């Protein structure tokens, strides 16, 4: 995503604009003002989007502009200086290392240090993990793994998250020259023409990557970060390089036409930046607009003349921003993430303006003192191995710093300082009037611990996710001779009660069999996921409902949150339709003679963009009431509980945790010294365990009838 990631010393910052062999040689020693301006535009779009996301809703397309520029410049260099030996590859990679890593490693180290100093401990683990991934340029894969992890959906962004795009570019820089070397060697061995053959390989790889992007983007949340769904954007830049080298003048022979094409390309980029938003399915086919618009500007290569944007693009400030765009990109995101922690509240627009000014100043200093001083052959380039020793050493240093921050995280992530079941611990503080204030006198669970205090089902492989094709049943408690055989059925809002149920199973010789799935809730109708999960969720529900009904269980415990709409149901009728669907399932279980306990969904702790309970507790440890909110702002729809109450059957009962989560109709971040939620809508495992006595009583009532 970096502007300067596309430049690599004299051989690659220079952008050829050939019309003949002589012209190509001359052009390779020049810097194209339009590409520098595109770098400036790209970084301004990204910075504007991150600081003012509601104003520049599609500014993230600046990343795609960078990708195309990178693909164009790197492919141009590789075609003009085709690698033939391993040493050629080493020279290429060495230049990349010297160009990119010094500034990147500096910002990584600074981000780790400042995160430790001012950010809450809840952010330390993810920052350490992502910093190490960034140092080895696999950050995009780290984020892709989180993107498909439903339970990580509320993770707070780290100060190094923006390195995902650098990871994709570095992977491109690693693989692209190898591909060209192998293709060229194969073609030469067979006596063919190298450029047409390499061109075919580039086109095929680009098309395949685009098809992957088009197919995966709408069905896979990780597609935004995957290498093979993004390489086509760099490949389009490579195809533009082929056109410029192979078909000089393809951008239009007349200055008027070149100017017009440039304006059209710029308009396409700006249209994407102002019209696209977070709801746009991206990258996929939507990325075609900013990508092809960028390629159009590159191919047009606007020249000075009447009506040409060349004069605007060549302005000194524009060129200067283009020069420092790499460092601007590196520095801006840590400010976006960490500034609110430094201030203790979200930054107002004047503060954001000042922050941008500081970012620009830091970027200029980094460009002059770090980038320019280390990008040449001295001191890191001669002998060549120095570049690779520096890269490895830098990665090791970041890994050590990340390891140190992770060690601090473990220190801050100690388990509860009191035992579950002790008087006044967690929810029990609301039972005994002698326990004092609702929040408790001390914090028994640290914020860092609470942020990871989830049900064990995910780590145990008991939660069905992805495309919903698996059929997983796990058991907790005793394996035989059980006093009570229980089926736990539902999505993650049933799963979050497993810590308490597992404790009770061990205590009372019960056996818990789990039928758990992410997001898909337990109804007999199709839920609209807009992909194959619609059918697979329906089939999974049919199986799980049948297993619970026919499995000779003594009790079915179920809980759900109904986030996705039912297929084909208009919004005004949705709540009633969902409640009716739940009621049919509950009635079917009762007709089979199964007692049912519906665990009513708990109020949430906030909405997207709000701090989680652990984060808020870390920020306001001395004023926990600042994190509390009225129940009216945190209540959720409880269709399954409503359906159970509608049945009016003593063997179908509801356990409602609301009075313990939101006593006196105020939803608390901490109750009895225990942080209540671990993310925005799941109760923490420790708080759930503190509710075990109440849950046990509810189970006894429904079983005894």
PDB file of C-alpha atoms in Angstrom, residues 103-282:
ATOM      1  CA  UNK A 103      11.734   2.752   7.532  1.00  0.00           C
ATOM      2  CA  UNK A 104       9.339  -0.161   7.997  1.00  0.00           C
ATOM      3  CA  UNK A 105      11.362  -1.636  10.856  1.00  0.00           C
ATOM      4  CA  UNK A 106      11.716   1.784  12.493  1.00  0.00           C
ATOM      5  CA  UNK A 107       7.954   2.344  12.544  1.00  0.00           C
ATOM      6  CA  UNK A 108       7.303  -1.213  13.763  1.00  0.00           C
ATOM      7  CA  UNK A 109       9.683  -0.739  16.685  1.00  0.00           C
ATOM      8  CA  UNK A 110       8.225   2.672  17.538  1.00  0.00           C
ATOM      9  CA  UNK A 111       4.673   1.283  17.374  1.00  0.00           C
ATOM     10  CA  UNK A 112       5.507  -1.562  19.733  1.00  0.00           C
ATOM     11  CA  UNK A 113       7.098   0.814  22.226  1.00  0.00           C
ATOM     12  CA  UNK A 114       4.286   3.387  22.183  1.00  0.00           C
ATOM     13  CA  UNK A 115       1.630   0.669  22.381  1.00  0.00           C
ATOM     14  CA  UNK A 116       3.274  -0.641  25.535  1.00  0.00           C
ATOM     15  CA  UNK A 117       3.483   2.856  27.017  1.00  0.00           C
ATOM     16  CA  UNK A 118      -0.017   4.207  26.345  1.00  0.00           C
ATOM     17  CA  UNK A 119      -2.353   1.498  25.035  1.00  0.00           C
ATOM     18  CA  UNK A 120      -4.330  -0.813  27.327  1.00  0.00           C
ATOM     19  CA  UNK A 121      -2.970  -4.284  27.955  1.00  0.00           C
ATOM     20  CA  UNK A 122      -5.893  -5.684  25.946  1.00  0.00           C
ATOM     21  CA  UNK A 123      -4.111  -4.474  22.810  1.00  0.00           C
ATOM     22  CA  UNK A 124      -0.652  -5.822  23.589  1.00  0.00           C
ATOM     23  CA  UNK A 125      -1.054  -9.429  22.465  1.00  0.00           C
ATOM     24  CA  UNK A 126      -2.509  -8.630  19.042  1.00  0.00           C
ATOM     25  CA  UNK A 127       0.048  -5.870  18.497  1.00  0.00           C
ATOM     26  CA  UNK A 128       2.942  -8.175  19.339  1.00  0.00           C
ATOM     27  CA  UNK A 129       1.625 -10.951  17.123  1.00  0.00           C
ATOM     28  CA  UNK A 130       0.942  -8.669  14.179  1.00  0.00           C
ATOM     29  CA  UNK A 131       4.272  -6.845  14.517  1.00  0.00           C
ATOM     30  CA  UNK A 132       6.172 -10.112  14.231  1.00  0.00           C
ATOM     31  CA  UNK A 133       4.008 -11.133  11.268  1.00  0.00           C
ATOM     32  CA  UNK A 134       4.721  -7.742   9.693  1.00  0.00           C
ATOM     33  CA  UNK A 135       8.475  -8.106  10.178  1.00  0.00           C
ATOM     34  CA  UNK A 136       8.336 -11.338   8.193  1.00  0.00           C
ATOM     35  CA  UNK A 137       5.781  -9.879   5.726  1.00  0.00           C
ATOM     36  CA  UNK A 138       2.960 -12.317   6.388  1.00  0.00           C
ATOM     37  CA  UNK A 139       0.708  -9.807   8.158  1.00  0.00           C
ATOM     38  CA  UNK A 140      -2.032 -10.202   5.554  1.00  0.00           C
ATOM     39  CA  UNK A 141      -2.298 -13.892   6.416  1.00  0.00           C
ATOM     40  CA  UNK A 142      -2.574 -13.084  10.098  1.00  0.00           C
ATOM     41  CA  UNK A 143      -5.461 -10.729   9.410  1.00  0.00           C
ATOM     42  CA  UNK A 144      -7.052 -13.198   6.987  1.00  0.00           C
ATOM     43  CA  UNK A 145      -7.145 -15.774   9.778  1.00  0.00           C
ATOM     44  CA  UNK A 146      -8.895 -13.256  12.050  1.00  0.00           C
ATOM     45  CA  UNK A 147     -11.312 -12.252   9.285  1.00  0.00           C
ATOM     46  CA  UNK A 148     -12.719 -15.783   9.105  1.00  0.00           C
ATOM     47  CA  UNK A 149     -12.752 -16.152  12.893  1.00  0.00           C
ATOM     48  CA  UNK A 150     -16.225 -15.091  13.973  1.00  0.00           C
ATOM     49  CA  UNK A 151     -15.089 -14.881  17.590  1.00  0.00           C
ATOM     50  CA  UNK A 152     -12.358 -12.392  16.604  1.00  0.00           C
ATOM     51  CA  UNK A 153     -14.770 -10.083  14.791  1.00  0.00           C
ATOM     52  CA  UNK A 154     -14.658  -7.477  17.559  1.00  0.00           C
ATOM     53  CA  UNK A 155     -10.868  -7.378  17.842  1.00  0.00           C
ATOM     54  CA  UNK A 156      -9.595  -3.818  18.210  1.00  0.00           C
ATOM     55  CA  UNK A 157      -7.247  -2.634  15.398  1.00  0.00           C
ATOM     56  CA  UNK A 158      -3.567  -2.525  16.264  1.00  0.00           C
ATOM     57  CA  UNK A 159      -1.052   0.175  15.392  1.00  0.00           C
ATOM     58  CA  UNK A 160       0.646  -2.147  12.872  1.00  0.00           C
ATOM     59  CA  UNK A 161      -2.402  -3.526  11.103  1.00  0.00           C
ATOM     60  CA  UNK A 162      -1.680  -1.460   7.982  1.00  0.00           C
ATOM     61  CA  UNK A 163       1.358  -3.617   7.192  1.00  0.00           C
ATOM     62  CA  UNK A 164      -0.990  -6.098   5.524  1.00  0.00           C
ATOM     63  CA  UNK A 165      -0.628  -4.312   2.194  1.00  0.00           C
ATOM     64  CA  UNK A 166       3.154  -4.172   2.512  1.00  0.00           C
ATOM     65  CA  UNK A 167       3.101  -7.921   3.085  1.00  0.00           C
ATOM     66  CA  UNK A 168       1.217  -8.465  -0.157  1.00  0.00           C
ATOM     67  CA  UNK A 169       3.637  -6.258  -2.057  1.00  0.00           C
ATOM     68  CA  UNK A 170       6.678  -8.006  -0.578  1.00  0.00           C
ATOM     69  CA  UNK A 171       5.216 -11.386  -1.478  1.00  0.00           C
ATOM     70  CA  UNK A 172       4.740 -10.043  -4.996  1.00  0.00           C
ATOM     71  CA  UNK A 173       8.343  -8.808  -5.077  1.00  0.00           C
ATOM     72  CA  UNK A 174       9.496 -12.233  -3.937  1.00  0.00           C
ATOM     73  CA  UNK A 175       7.505 -14.301  -6.416  1.00  0.00           C
ATOM     74  CA  UNK A 176       7.194 -12.073  -9.484  1.00  0.00           C
ATOM     75  CA  UNK A 177      10.906 -12.009 -10.463  1.00  0.00           C
ATOM     76  CA  UNK A 178      11.164 -15.775  -9.897  1.00  0.00           C
ATOM     77  CA  UNK A 179       8.213 -16.271 -12.218  1.00  0.00           C
ATOM     78  CA  UNK A 180       9.804 -14.065 -14.893  1.00  0.00           C
ATOM     79  CA  UNK A 181      13.177 -15.789 -14.508  1.00  0.00           C
ATOM     80  CA  UNK A 182      11.675 -19.271 -14.848  1.00  0.00           C
ATOM     81  CA  UNK A 183       9.420 -18.267 -17.732  1.00  0.00           C
ATOM     82  CA  UNK A 184      12.303 -16.598 -19.564  1.00  0.00           C
ATOM     83  CA  UNK A 185      14.614 -19.591 -19.049  1.00  0.00           C
ATOM     84  CA  UNK A 186      11.957 -22.012 -20.292  1.00  0.00           C
ATOM     85  CA  UNK A 187      11.220 -19.920 -23.378  1.00  0.00           C
ATOM     86  CA  UNK A 188      14.886 -19.421 -24.241  1.00  0.00           C
ATOM     87  CA  UNK A 189      15.512 -23.149 -23.943  1.00  0.00           C
ATOM     88  CA  UNK A 190      12.752 -23.773 -26.457  1.00  0.00           C
ATOM     89  CA  UNK A 191      14.029 -21.067 -28.778  1.00  0.00           C
ATOM     90  CA  UNK A 192      11.015 -18.772 -28.394  1.00  0.00           C
ATOM     91  CA  UNK A 193      10.718 -14.999 -28.054  1.00  0.00           C
ATOM     92  CA  UNK A 194      11.014 -14.087 -24.417  1.00  0.00           C
ATOM     93  CA  UNK A 195       8.848 -10.970 -24.159  1.00  0.00           C
ATOM     94  CA  UNK A 196       5.699 -12.456 -25.772  1.00  0.00           C
ATOM     95  CA  UNK A 197       6.090 -15.606 -23.676  1.00  0.00           C
ATOM     96  CA  UNK A 198       6.576 -13.736 -20.426  1.00  0.00           C
ATOM     97  CA  UNK A 199       3.638 -11.511 -21.374  1.00  0.00           C
ATOM     98  CA  UNK A 200       1.410 -14.568 -21.702  1.00  0.00           C
ATOM     99  CA  UNK A 201       2.455 -15.798 -18.253  1.00  0.00           C
ATOM    100  CA  UNK A 202       1.772 -12.381 -16.697  1.00  0.00           C
ATOM    101  CA  UNK A 203      -1.657 -12.170 -18.318  1.00  0.00           C
ATOM    102  CA  UNK A 204      -2.630 -15.699 -17.287  1.00  0.00           C
ATOM    103  CA  UNK A 205      -1.542 -15.182 -13.650  1.00  0.00           C
ATOM    104  CA  UNK A 206      -3.387 -11.857 -13.532  1.00  0.00           C
ATOM    105  CA  UNK A 207      -6.588 -13.324 -14.957  1.00  0.00           C
ATOM    106  CA  UNK A 208      -6.501 -16.303 -12.581  1.00  0.00           C
ATOM    107  CA  UNK A 209      -5.992 -13.998  -9.596  1.00  0.00           C
ATOM    108  CA  UNK A 210      -8.857 -11.761 -10.720  1.00  0.00           C
ATOM    109  CA  UNK A 211     -11.180 -14.753 -11.082  1.00  0.00           C
ATOM    110  CA  UNK A 212     -10.239 -15.858  -7.545  1.00  0.00           C
ATOM    111  CA  UNK A 213     -10.979 -12.357  -6.284  1.00  0.00           C
ATOM    112  CA  UNK A 214     -14.321 -12.177  -8.073  1.00  0.00           C
ATOM    113  CA  UNK A 215     -15.408 -15.582  -6.771  1.00  0.00           C
ATOM    114  CA  UNK A 216     -14.130 -15.348  -3.201  1.00  0.00           C
ATOM    115  CA  UNK A 217     -14.831 -11.749  -2.234  1.00  0.00           C
ATOM    116  CA  UNK A 218     -18.569 -12.186  -1.775  1.00  0.00           C
ATOM    117  CA  UNK A 219     -18.261 -15.478   0.130  1.00  0.00           C
ATOM    118  CA  UNK A 220     -15.035 -15.256   2.123  1.00  0.00           C
ATOM    119  CA  UNK A 221     -14.325 -12.466   4.594  1.00  0.00           C
ATOM    120  CA  UNK A 222     -10.611 -13.209   4.315  1.00  0.00           C
ATOM    121  CA  UNK A 223     -10.559 -12.344   0.600  1.00  0.00           C
ATOM    122  CA  UNK A 224      -9.744  -8.716   1.386  1.00  0.00           C
ATOM    123  CA  UNK A 225      -6.329  -9.772   2.708  1.00  0.00           C
ATOM    124  CA  UNK A 226      -5.477 -12.836   0.623  1.00  0.00           C
ATOM    125  CA  UNK A 227      -2.486 -12.623  -1.693  1.00  0.00           C
ATOM    126  CA  UNK A 228      -4.125 -14.424  -4.590  1.00  0.00           C
ATOM    127  CA  UNK A 229      -7.178 -12.158  -4.513  1.00  0.00           C
ATOM    128  CA  UNK A 230      -4.933  -9.075  -4.673  1.00  0.00           C
ATOM    129  CA  UNK A 231      -2.080 -10.048  -7.015  1.00  0.00           C
ATOM    130  CA  UNK A 232      -4.206  -9.276 -10.065  1.00  0.00           C
ATOM    131  CA  UNK A 233      -4.113  -5.587  -9.138  1.00  0.00           C
ATOM    132  CA  UNK A 234      -0.327  -5.600  -9.287  1.00  0.00           C
ATOM    133  CA  UNK A 235      -0.653  -7.762 -12.388  1.00  0.00           C
ATOM    134  CA  UNK A 236      -2.711  -5.046 -14.105  1.00  0.00           C
ATOM    135  CA  UNK A 237       0.222  -2.748 -13.474  1.00  0.00           C
ATOM    136  CA  UNK A 238       2.446  -5.407 -15.022  1.00  0.00           C
ATOM    137  CA  UNK A 239       0.226  -5.586 -18.098  1.00  0.00           C
ATOM    138  CA  UNK A 240       0.419  -1.795 -18.359  1.00  0.00           C
ATOM    139  CA  UNK A 241       4.215  -2.146 -18.335  1.00  0.00           C
ATOM    140  CA  UNK A 242       3.978  -4.676 -21.162  1.00  0.00           C
ATOM    141  CA  UNK A 243       1.830  -2.307 -23.185  1.00  0.00           C
ATOM    142  CA  UNK A 244       4.201   0.618 -22.675  1.00  0.00           C
ATOM    143  CA  UNK A 245       7.276  -1.457 -23.567  1.00  0.00           C
ATOM    144  CA  UNK A 246       5.746  -3.502 -26.362  1.00  0.00           C
ATOM    145  CA  UNK A 247       3.321  -1.045 -27.917  1.00  0.00           C
ATOM    146  CA  UNK A 248       4.781   2.443 -27.599  1.00  0.00           C
ATOM    147  CA  UNK A 249       2.133   5.088 -28.108  1.00  0.00           C
ATOM    148  CA  UNK A 250      -0.689   2.853 -26.836  1.00  0.00           C
ATOM    149  CA  UNK A 251      -1.655   5.548 -24.395  1.00  0.00           C
ATOM    150  CA  UNK A 252      -2.727   7.785 -27.269  1.00  0.00           C
ATOM    151  CA  UNK A 253      -0.529   9.534 -29.823  1.00  0.00           C
ATOM    152  CA  UNK A 254      -1.967  13.019 -29.350  1.00  0.00           C
ATOM    153  CA  UNK A 255      -1.550  15.228 -26.298  1.00  0.00           C
ATOM    154  CA  UNK A 256      -5.262  15.978 -26.225  1.00  0.00           C
ATOM    155  CA  UNK A 257      -6.162  12.322 -26.110  1.00  0.00           C
ATOM    156  CA  UNK A 258      -3.549  11.659 -23.425  1.00  0.00           C
ATOM    157  CA  UNK A 259      -4.906  14.520 -21.343  1.00  0.00           C
ATOM    158  CA  UNK A 260      -8.468  13.268 -21.736  1.00  0.00           C
ATOM    159  CA  UNK A 261      -7.545   9.724 -20.730  1.00  0.00           C
ATOM    160  CA  UNK A 262      -5.676  11.013 -17.688  1.00  0.00           C
ATOM    161  CA  UNK A 263      -8.668  13.076 -16.568  1.00  0.00           C
ATOM    162  CA  UNK A 264     -10.925  10.049 -17.044  1.00  0.00           C
ATOM    163  CA  UNK A 265      -8.585   7.889 -14.960  1.00  0.00           C
ATOM    164  CA  UNK A 266      -8.348  10.453 -12.179  1.00  0.00           C
ATOM    165  CA  UNK A 267     -12.135  10.802 -12.198  1.00  0.00           C
ATOM    166  CA  UNK A 268     -12.509   7.031 -11.836  1.00  0.00           C
ATOM    167  CA  UNK A 269     -10.235   6.966  -8.812  1.00  0.00           C
ATOM    168  CA  UNK A 270     -11.965   9.908  -7.138  1.00  0.00           C
ATOM    169  CA  UNK A 271     -15.404   8.494  -7.892  1.00  0.00           C
ATOM    170  CA  UNK A 272     -14.394   5.261  -6.143  1.00  0.00           C
ATOM    171  CA  UNK A 273     -13.014   7.180  -3.176  1.00  0.00           C
ATOM    172  CA  UNK A 274     -16.167   9.202  -2.604  1.00  0.00           C
ATOM    173  CA  UNK A 275     -18.856   6.685  -3.612  1.00  0.00           C
ATOM    174  CA  UNK A 276     -17.543   3.356  -2.353  1.00  0.00           C
ATOM    175  CA  UNK A 277     -17.978   2.610   1.346  1.00  0.00           C
ATOM    176  CA  UNK A 278     -17.663  -0.213   3.848  1.00  0.00           C
ATOM    177  CA  UNK A 279     -20.719  -1.902   2.342  1.00  0.00           C
ATOM    178  CA  UNK A 280     -19.052  -2.213  -1.057  1.00  0.00           C
ATOM    179  CA  UNK A 281     -18.094  -5.831  -1.756  1.00  0.00           C
ATOM    180  CA  UNK A 282     -14.357  -5.369  -2.144  1.00  0.00           C
TER     181      UNK A 282
END
